[in-house]
mmCIF file of C-alpha atoms in Angstrom:
data_model
loop_
_atom_site.group_PDB
_atom_site.id
_atom_site.type_symbol
_atom_site.label_atom_id
_atom_site.label_comp_id
_atom_site.label_asym_id
_atom_site.label_seq_id
_atom_site.Cartn_x
_atom_site.Cartn_y
_atom_site.Cartn_z
ATOM 1 C CA MET A 1 -0.270 -0.439 0.014
ATOM 2 C CA TRP A 2 1.330 3.362 -0.653
ATOM 3 C CA THR A 3 1.331 6.057 2.054
ATOM 4 C CA ALA A 4 1.694 9.485 1.999
ATOM 5 C CA ARG A 5 2.344 12.280 4.884
ATOM 6 C CA ILE A 6 0.648 15.600 3.541
ATOM 7 C CA GLY A 7 0.871 19.170 5.226
ATOM 8 C CA LEU A 8 -1.950 21.409 2.974
ATOM 9 C CA MET A 9 -4.562 23.922 3.860
ATOM 10 C CA LEU A 10 -8.134 22.778 4.544
ATOM 11 C CA ALA A 11 -11.117 24.928 4.155
ATOM 12 C CA VAL A 12 -13.869 23.803 6.774
ATOM 13 C CA LEU A 13 -16.851 24.663 4.984
ATOM 14 C CA ALA A 14 -19.607 24.462 7.653
ATOM 15 C CA THR A 15 -16.966 26.761 9.999
ATOM 16 C CA SER A 16 -15.257 28.906 6.941
ATOM 17 C CA VAL A 17 -12.190 28.837 8.638
ATOM 18 C CA SER A 18 -9.020 27.532 6.927
ATOM 19 C CA VAL A 19 -6.758 25.539 9.243
ATOM 20 C CA ALA A 20 -3.160 24.156 9.036
ATOM 21 C CA PHE A 21 -2.841 20.025 9.629
ATOM 22 C CA ALA A 22 -0.579 17.102 8.635
ATOM 23 C CA PHE A 23 -2.880 13.425 8.117
ATOM 24 C CA GLU A 24 -2.397 11.022 5.823
ATOM 25 C CA ILE A 25 -3.673 8.977 2.683
ATOM 26 C CA SER A 26 -2.930 5.835 1.354
ATOM 27 C CA SER A 27 -4.357 3.671 -1.593
ATOM 28 C CA SER A 28 -4.539 -0.196 -1.888
ATOM 29 C CA SER A 29 -3.897 1.288 -5.943
ATOM 30 C CA VAL A 30 -0.327 0.692 -6.050
ATOM 31 C CA SER A 31 1.975 -2.229 -5.922
ATOM 32 C CA ASP A 32 5.035 -2.757 -5.433
ATOM 33 C CA GLY A 33 5.635 1.473 -6.156
ATOM 34 C CA HIS A 34 3.484 0.865 -9.639
ATOM 35 C CA TRP A 35 0.207 1.778 -10.161
ATOM 36 C CA ASP A 36 -1.854 -1.592 -11.863
ATOM 37 C CA LYS A 37 -2.320 -0.772 -15.777
ATOM 38 C CA LYS A 38 -6.179 0.072 -15.419
ATOM 39 C CA TYR A 39 -5.637 2.573 -12.999
ATOM 40 C CA ILE A 40 -3.831 4.598 -16.597
ATOM 41 C CA ALA A 41 -5.373 7.010 -18.491
ATOM 42 C CA ASP A 42 -7.710 5.634 -21.915
ATOM 43 C CA LYS A 43 -6.375 5.960 -25.640
ATOM 44 C CA ILE A 44 -8.527 8.805 -25.632
ATOM 45 C CA VAL A 45 -5.306 10.386 -24.122
ATOM 46 C CA GLY A 46 -2.771 8.632 -26.280
ATOM 47 C CA CYS A 47 -2.036 6.195 -22.715
ATOM 48 C CA ASP A 48 -3.169 2.269 -23.206
ATOM 49 C CA GLY A 49 -5.190 2.144 -19.572
ATOM 50 C CA ASP A 50 -8.613 1.829 -18.572
ATOM 51 C CA ASN A 51 -9.473 4.706 -17.486
ATOM 52 C CA VAL A 52 -10.660 3.749 -13.220
ATOM 53 C CA SER A 53 -9.837 5.984 -10.969
ATOM 54 C CA PRO A 54 -7.597 4.399 -8.185
ATOM 55 C CA ALA A 55 -9.132 3.765 -4.332
ATOM 56 C CA LEU A 56 -7.642 6.738 -2.062
ATOM 57 C CA ALA A 57 -8.175 6.386 1.972
ATOM 58 C CA TRP A 58 -7.753 9.148 4.938
ATOM 59 C CA LYS A 59 -7.630 9.816 7.931
ATOM 60 C CA ASP A 60 -7.887 12.747 10.749
ATOM 61 C CA PRO A 61 -9.287 14.705 9.243
ATOM 62 C CA PRO A 62 -9.895 18.133 11.481
ATOM 63 C CA ALA A 63 -13.691 18.171 12.847
ATOM 64 C CA GLY A 64 -16.149 20.009 10.925
ATOM 65 C CA THR A 65 -15.081 18.649 7.456
ATOM 66 C CA LYS A 66 -17.462 18.257 4.938
ATOM 67 C CA SER A 67 -15.202 17.334 2.377
ATOM 68 C CA PHE A 68 -12.413 16.851 0.373
ATOM 69 C CA GLY A 69 -11.054 17.966 -3.013
ATOM 70 C CA LEU A 70 -7.996 16.510 -4.981
ATOM 71 C CA THR A 71 -6.442 17.480 -8.402
ATOM 72 C CA ILE A 72 -3.574 15.676 -10.064
ATOM 73 C CA GLU A 73 -1.207 16.633 -12.894
ATOM 74 C CA TRP A 74 -0.846 14.459 -15.456
ATOM 75 C CA ARG A 75 2.976 14.907 -17.259
ATOM 76 C CA LYS A 76 5.130 12.826 -20.105
ATOM 77 C CA SER A 77 8.645 12.522 -19.445
ATOM 78 C CA GLY A 78 10.679 15.848 -19.167
ATOM 79 C CA GLY A 79 8.145 18.022 -17.271
ATOM 80 C CA VAL A 80 5.727 18.626 -19.730
ATOM 81 C CA VAL A 81 1.923 19.667 -18.395
ATOM 82 C CA ASN A 82 -0.662 17.721 -20.501
ATOM 83 C CA SER A 83 -3.118 17.931 -17.756
ATOM 84 C CA VAL A 84 -4.876 21.985 -17.184
ATOM 85 C CA TRP A 85 -7.979 22.039 -15.032
ATOM 86 C CA LEU A 86 -9.767 25.199 -17.344
ATOM 87 C CA ALA A 87 -8.582 25.951 -21.410
ATOM 88 C CA LEU A 88 -9.475 29.461 -21.993
ATOM 89 C CA VAL A 89 -9.741 30.856 -25.519
ATOM 90 C CA LEU A 90 -9.642 35.005 -25.040
ATOM 91 C CA ALA A 91 -11.862 36.011 -28.536
ATOM 92 C CA ILE A 92 -11.300 39.431 -29.337
ATOM 93 C CA ASP A 93 -13.541 41.990 -31.683
ATOM 94 C CA VAL A 94 -11.168 43.436 -33.987
ATOM 95 C CA SER A 95 -14.313 44.385 -36.792
ATOM 96 C CA GLY A 96 -14.579 47.777 -38.112
ATOM 97 C CA SER A 97 -16.718 49.235 -35.444
ATOM 98 C CA MET A 98 -13.171 50.085 -33.350
ATOM 99 C CA ASN A 99 -10.941 52.266 -34.638
ATOM 100 C CA ASP A 100 -6.832 51.521 -33.775
ATOM 101 C CA ALA A 101 -6.900 54.039 -30.306
ATOM 102 C CA GLU A 102 -10.042 51.467 -29.016
ATOM 103 C CA TRP A 103 -7.578 48.537 -30.010
ATOM 104 C CA ASP A 104 -4.742 49.155 -29.010
ATOM 105 C CA LEU A 105 -7.056 50.056 -25.575
ATOM 106 C CA GLU A 106 -8.209 46.640 -25.188
ATOM 107 C CA ARG A 107 -4.749 45.029 -26.336
ATOM 108 C CA LEU A 108 -3.358 47.021 -23.400
ATOM 109 C CA GLY A 109 -5.950 46.005 -20.705
ATOM 110 C CA TYR A 110 -5.162 42.621 -21.805
ATOM 111 C CA ILE A 111 -1.145 43.092 -20.992
ATOM 112 C CA GLN A 112 -1.904 44.965 -17.622
ATOM 113 C CA ALA A 113 -4.457 42.068 -16.284
ATOM 114 C CA PHE A 114 -2.024 39.399 -16.800
ATOM 115 C CA ASN A 115 1.380 41.505 -15.056
ATOM 116 C CA ASN A 116 -1.246 41.828 -12.243
ATOM 117 C CA PRO A 117 -0.799 40.258 -9.010
ATOM 118 C CA ARG A 118 -4.384 38.897 -8.857
ATOM 119 C CA VAL A 119 -4.133 37.140 -12.612
ATOM 120 C CA ILE A 120 -0.557 35.651 -11.152
ATOM 121 C CA ASN A 121 -1.911 34.605 -7.393
ATOM 122 C CA ALA A 122 -4.699 32.888 -9.235
ATOM 123 C CA ILE A 123 -3.541 30.620 -11.485
ATOM 124 C CA GLY A 124 -0.886 29.775 -8.853
ATOM 125 C CA ASP A 125 -3.112 29.159 -6.414
ATOM 126 C CA HIS A 126 -5.396 26.745 -8.617
ATOM 127 C CA GLY A 127 -2.965 25.193 -11.208
ATOM 128 C CA PRO A 128 -1.961 25.243 -14.598
ATOM 129 C CA VAL A 129 -4.395 26.744 -17.599
ATOM 130 C CA ALA A 130 -3.973 27.126 -20.612
ATOM 131 C CA MET A 131 -5.007 30.155 -22.923
ATOM 132 C CA THR A 132 -4.921 31.465 -26.287
ATOM 133 C CA MET A 133 -5.661 34.241 -28.175
ATOM 134 C CA VAL A 134 -8.315 35.380 -31.472
ATOM 135 C CA GLU A 135 -8.606 38.421 -33.083
ATOM 136 C CA TRP A 136 -12.489 37.995 -34.770
ATOM 137 C CA SER A 137 -14.766 40.495 -37.206
ATOM 138 C CA TYR A 138 -16.971 38.206 -39.442
ATOM 139 C CA SER A 139 -15.810 36.574 -42.341
ATOM 140 C CA GLU A 140 -12.393 35.477 -40.693
ATOM 141 C CA GLN A 141 -10.432 34.555 -36.942
ATOM 142 C CA ALA A 142 -6.747 34.986 -36.544
ATOM 143 C CA VAL A 143 -5.233 33.273 -33.908
ATOM 144 C CA VAL A 144 -2.857 35.455 -32.217
ATOM 145 C CA VAL A 145 -1.357 34.124 -29.806
ATOM 146 C CA PRO A 146 -1.387 30.398 -29.720
ATOM 147 C CA TRP A 147 -1.815 27.840 -27.015
ATOM 148 C CA ARG A 148 0.241 28.307 -23.270
ATOM 149 C CA ILE A 149 0.374 27.120 -20.538
ATOM 150 C CA LEU A 150 0.573 29.274 -17.273
ATOM 151 C CA SER A 151 1.839 27.698 -14.191
ATOM 152 C CA SER A 152 4.008 29.809 -12.973
ATOM 153 C CA PRO A 153 4.878 33.848 -12.385
ATOM 154 C CA ALA A 154 7.169 33.904 -14.972
ATOM 155 C CA SER A 155 4.616 31.999 -17.895
ATOM 156 C CA VAL A 156 1.688 34.427 -16.812
ATOM 157 C CA THR A 157 4.412 37.873 -17.713
ATOM 158 C CA SER A 158 5.601 36.459 -20.700
ATOM 159 C CA PHE A 159 2.260 35.601 -21.815
ATOM 160 C CA ALA A 160 1.886 38.993 -21.586
ATOM 161 C CA ALA A 161 4.878 39.916 -23.441
ATOM 162 C CA GLU A 162 3.248 37.705 -25.899
ATOM 163 C CA ILE A 163 0.622 39.845 -26.508
ATOM 164 C CA ALA A 164 2.192 43.129 -26.590
ATOM 165 C CA SER A 165 3.760 42.023 -29.717
ATOM 166 C CA THR A 166 0.879 41.091 -31.410
ATOM 167 C CA GLY A 167 -0.191 43.933 -33.936
ATOM 168 C CA ARG A 168 -4.261 44.267 -35.013
ATOM 169 C CA VAL A 169 -5.352 42.041 -37.966
ATOM 170 C CA LEU A 170 -6.892 43.960 -40.097
ATOM 171 C CA MET A 171 -10.690 42.020 -40.863
ATOM 172 C CA PRO A 172 -13.617 42.844 -42.709
ATOM 173 C CA ALA A 173 -16.232 45.727 -41.251
ATOM 174 C CA ASN A 174 -18.582 43.388 -39.945
ATOM 175 C CA THR A 175 -18.986 41.709 -36.624
ATOM 176 C CA SER A 176 -20.465 37.451 -36.690
ATOM 177 C CA LEU A 177 -20.028 36.226 -32.742
ATOM 178 C CA ARG A 178 -21.503 32.420 -33.725
ATOM 179 C CA ARG A 179 -18.628 31.967 -36.671
ATOM 180 C CA ALA A 180 -15.679 33.439 -33.451
ATOM 181 C CA ILE A 181 -17.295 30.807 -31.475
ATOM 182 C CA ALA A 182 -16.832 28.539 -33.543
ATOM 183 C CA PHE A 183 -13.776 28.843 -34.324
ATOM 184 C CA SER A 184 -13.211 29.303 -30.362
ATOM 185 C CA GLU A 185 -14.991 25.665 -30.354
ATOM 186 C CA ARG A 186 -12.757 24.019 -32.289
ATOM 187 C CA LEU A 187 -9.458 25.183 -31.155
ATOM 188 C CA LEU A 188 -10.298 23.885 -27.767
ATOM 189 C CA GLU A 189 -11.551 20.426 -29.236
ATOM 190 C CA ASP A 190 -7.444 20.596 -31.191
ATOM 191 C CA ALA A 191 -6.023 21.517 -28.453
ATOM 192 C CA PRO A 192 -2.733 19.449 -26.847
ATOM 193 C CA PHE A 193 -3.743 19.033 -23.637
ATOM 194 C CA VAL A 194 -6.021 17.400 -21.968
ATOM 195 C CA ALA A 195 -9.016 20.035 -19.865
ATOM 196 C CA ASP A 196 -11.661 19.896 -17.069
ATOM 197 C CA ARG A 197 -13.237 22.944 -17.911
ATOM 198 C CA LYS A 198 -13.450 24.069 -21.495
ATOM 199 C CA VAL A 199 -14.379 28.300 -21.982
ATOM 200 C CA ILE A 200 -14.641 30.971 -24.455
ATOM 201 C CA ASP A 201 -13.563 34.678 -23.426
ATOM 202 C CA ILE A 202 -15.634 36.573 -26.226
ATOM 203 C CA SER A 203 -15.425 40.533 -25.702
ATOM 204 C CA GLY A 204 -17.131 42.949 -28.449
ATOM 205 C CA ASP A 205 -19.230 46.040 -28.906
ATOM 206 C CA GLY A 206 -22.199 45.002 -30.655
ATOM 207 C CA PRO A 207 -24.188 42.343 -32.157
ATOM 208 C CA GLU A 208 -24.188 39.478 -34.880
ATOM 209 C CA SER A 209 -24.498 41.559 -37.845
ATOM 210 C CA PHE A 210 -26.438 39.478 -39.931
ATOM 211 C CA PRO A 211 -28.295 36.982 -41.090
ATOM 212 C CA ALA A 212 -30.696 37.142 -37.480
ATOM 213 C CA ILE A 213 -29.907 39.901 -35.353
ATOM 214 C CA PHE A 214 -31.423 38.601 -31.957
ATOM 215 C CA ALA A 215 -30.635 35.248 -31.854
ATOM 216 C CA PRO A 216 -28.630 32.930 -29.791
ATOM 217 C CA VAL A 217 -24.743 33.032 -31.325
ATOM 218 C CA GLN A 218 -23.821 29.837 -29.394
ATOM 219 C CA GLY A 219 -24.069 27.037 -32.531
ATOM 220 C CA ASP A 220 -23.792 23.378 -30.178
ATOM 221 C CA ALA A 221 -20.115 24.941 -28.009
ATOM 222 C CA LEU A 222 -22.704 24.514 -25.372
ATOM 223 C CA GLN A 223 -23.827 21.006 -25.939
ATOM 224 C CA LYS A 224 -20.320 19.950 -26.162
ATOM 225 C CA GLY A 225 -19.810 21.485 -22.220
ATOM 226 C CA ILE A 226 -18.444 24.355 -22.879
ATOM 227 C CA THR A 227 -19.020 27.556 -20.705
ATOM 228 C CA ILE A 228 -19.620 31.091 -22.397
ATOM 229 C CA ASN A 229 -18.724 34.564 -21.226
ATOM 230 C CA GLY A 230 -19.209 37.698 -22.842
ATOM 231 C CA LEU A 231 -17.050 41.034 -21.579
ATOM 232 C CA PRO A 232 -19.939 43.676 -24.237
ATOM 233 C CA ILE A 233 -18.476 46.887 -24.183
ATOM 234 C CA ARG A 234 -21.014 49.973 -23.882
ATOM 235 C CA ARG A 235 -20.791 52.996 -26.269
ATOM 236 C CA GLU A 236 -22.936 55.606 -26.085
ATOM 237 C CA ASN A 237 -25.525 56.357 -29.862
ATOM 238 C CA ARG A 238 -24.654 51.807 -30.703
ATOM 239 C CA TYR A 239 -26.675 49.904 -31.199
ATOM 240 C CA PRO A 240 -28.198 47.820 -29.738
ATOM 241 C CA LYS A 241 -28.599 49.929 -27.005
ATOM 242 C CA ASP A 242 -28.497 47.391 -24.515
ATOM 243 C CA ILE A 243 -25.747 45.556 -25.067
ATOM 244 C CA ALA A 244 -25.305 43.795 -22.158
ATOM 245 C CA GLY A 245 -28.653 42.551 -22.124
ATOM 246 C CA TYR A 246 -27.622 41.623 -25.417
ATOM 247 C CA TYR A 247 -24.903 39.103 -24.299
ATOM 248 C CA ARG A 248 -26.878 38.201 -21.149
ATOM 249 C CA ASP A 249 -30.399 36.346 -23.567
ATOM 250 C CA TYR A 250 -27.685 35.353 -26.569
ATOM 251 C CA VAL A 251 -23.389 35.002 -26.133
ATOM 252 C CA ILE A 252 -23.402 33.832 -23.214
ATOM 253 C CA GLY A 253 -24.139 30.018 -21.806
ATOM 254 C CA GLY A 254 -22.971 26.664 -20.085
ATOM 255 C CA PRO A 255 -22.130 25.959 -16.313
ATOM 256 C CA GLY A 256 -21.281 29.422 -14.295
ATOM 257 C CA SER A 257 -21.826 31.335 -17.006
ATOM 258 C CA PHE A 258 -21.376 35.212 -17.382
ATOM 259 C CA TYR A 259 -20.647 38.668 -18.776
ATOM 260 C CA VAL A 260 -19.022 41.203 -17.150
ATOM 261 C CA VAL A 261 -19.831 44.892 -18.315
ATOM 262 C CA ALA A 262 -17.090 47.721 -19.740
ATOM 263 C CA ASP A 263 -18.140 51.075 -19.600
ATOM 264 C CA GLY A 264 -15.965 52.337 -22.755
ATOM 265 C CA TYR A 265 -12.681 51.658 -23.597
ATOM 266 C CA GLU A 266 -11.605 53.655 -21.510
ATOM 267 C CA ASP A 267 -13.198 50.873 -18.907
ATOM 268 C CA PHE A 268 -11.633 48.055 -20.756
ATOM 269 C CA ALA A 269 -8.826 47.183 -18.130
ATOM 270 C CA ARG A 270 -11.210 46.861 -15.083
ATOM 271 C CA ALA A 271 -13.681 44.731 -16.765
ATOM 272 C CA ILE A 272 -11.124 42.550 -17.752
ATOM 273 C CA LEU A 273 -9.209 42.161 -14.585
ATOM 274 C CA LYS A 274 -12.672 41.254 -12.696
ATOM 275 C CA LYS A 275 -13.118 38.837 -15.344
ATOM 276 C CA LEU A 276 -10.238 37.372 -15.148
ATOM 277 C CA THR A 277 -9.818 36.568 -11.968
ATOM 278 C CA LEU A 278 -13.498 35.054 -11.968
ATOM 279 C CA GLU A 279 -12.654 32.741 -14.723
ATOM 280 C CA LEU A 280 -9.811 31.717 -12.860
ATOM 281 C CA VAL A 281 -11.814 30.949 -9.849
ATOM 282 C CA ALA A 282 -14.818 29.723 -11.735
ATOM 283 C CA ASP A 283 -14.111 26.572 -9.508
ATOM 284 C CA ALA A 284 -13.554 26.924 -6.399
ATOM 285 C CA ILE A 285 -17.119 29.692 -5.940
ATOM 286 C CA ASN A 286 -20.639 28.325 -6.047
ATOM 287 C CA GLU A 287 -23.033 29.012 -9.654
ATOM 288 C CA HIS A 288 -24.679 32.021 -9.433
ATOM 289 C CA PRO A 289 -28.269 32.162 -9.562
ATOM 290 C CA GLY A 290 -30.381 33.956 -11.962
ATOM 291 C CA PRO A 291 -29.338 36.911 -14.178
ATOM 292 C CA PRO A 292 -25.397 37.036 -14.819
ATOM 293 C CA SER A 293 -24.305 40.815 -14.292
ATOM 294 C CA ALA A 294 -21.057 42.262 -12.729
ATOM 295 C CA SER A 295 -22.247 43.264 -9.032
ATOM 296 C CA ASN A 296 -23.392 39.928 -8.280
ATOM 297 C CA LEU A 297 -19.869 38.371 -9.121
ATOM 298 C CA GLY A 298 -18.547 39.375 -5.648
ATOM 299 C CA GLY A 299 -18.487 36.285 -3.526
ATOM 300 C CA GLY A 300 -19.435 32.303 -3.200
ATOM 301 C CA SER A 301 -18.855 30.328 -0.984
ATOM 302 C CA VAL A 302 -16.036 27.281 -2.177
ATOM 303 C CA SER A 303 -17.498 24.754 -3.374
ATOM 304 C CA ARG A 304 -14.080 22.796 -4.724
ATOM 305 C CA ILE A 305 -10.905 23.009 -2.781
ATOM 306 C CA PHE A 306 -7.220 22.851 -4.674
ATOM 307 C CA TRP A 307 -3.851 20.757 -3.656
ATOM 308 C CA LYS A 308 -0.716 21.199 -4.408
#
């Protein structure tokens, strides 16, 4: 039997108190220091096991503990991360409704967010995530930063530096959130890693151009378990007037989906920092009932605990 002693922090859900302690985890599924083949991942992820969950047991948890959570990284030889808890596509509108100065404010907002301690610490607390950045308009979409695994402060700030080195991709003037979501969906399906949670983060200042403006744009992403979050950019004298309501009704969807509104491009940096912070703790907060908005996403009790 394999046994390990681990010192960690446990959130005691019954009392909302965090305490430090050591306890013992054991597994009868390990023999002579090796996992039986059936406990190895199956051929879907390139292995030859049966994908059976190993038996785990623990003892001496503190009084009041209601639940435990455990995450395990899957790595190939050489230390390459092949499993992440979150894969996130950052899909940015660069259609003709936006001028170069506004695009630059959008890009600067992302650069500042990925250099912010709140985002860096959120990634450090919850384990490796994968991100890619896409620019889109109507008939065209382009990857401007390919998939990157973010697992350390250096990798997060390196991602920010890659964003800073990008230029605006010239695209047609019209807008198609539907095609941007479909493109992002394919990126998630073809990603070179396994992800527990898949999210498309789409931002823009206008609705679907045609053929149907007021109709859902998610395609089959929701049926595939993908969550779509939104960052609508509110602008004066633009159609529709209630762009936040449009994103709520026709764009976002899936488990834990939400949107955060930017009041103009000058407010984009604040909005994207809040949005990324929420996305990076999405598995550690309860789903928010009722119509999502920037005002009801500030709290939530712990529903999953990550140990390292």
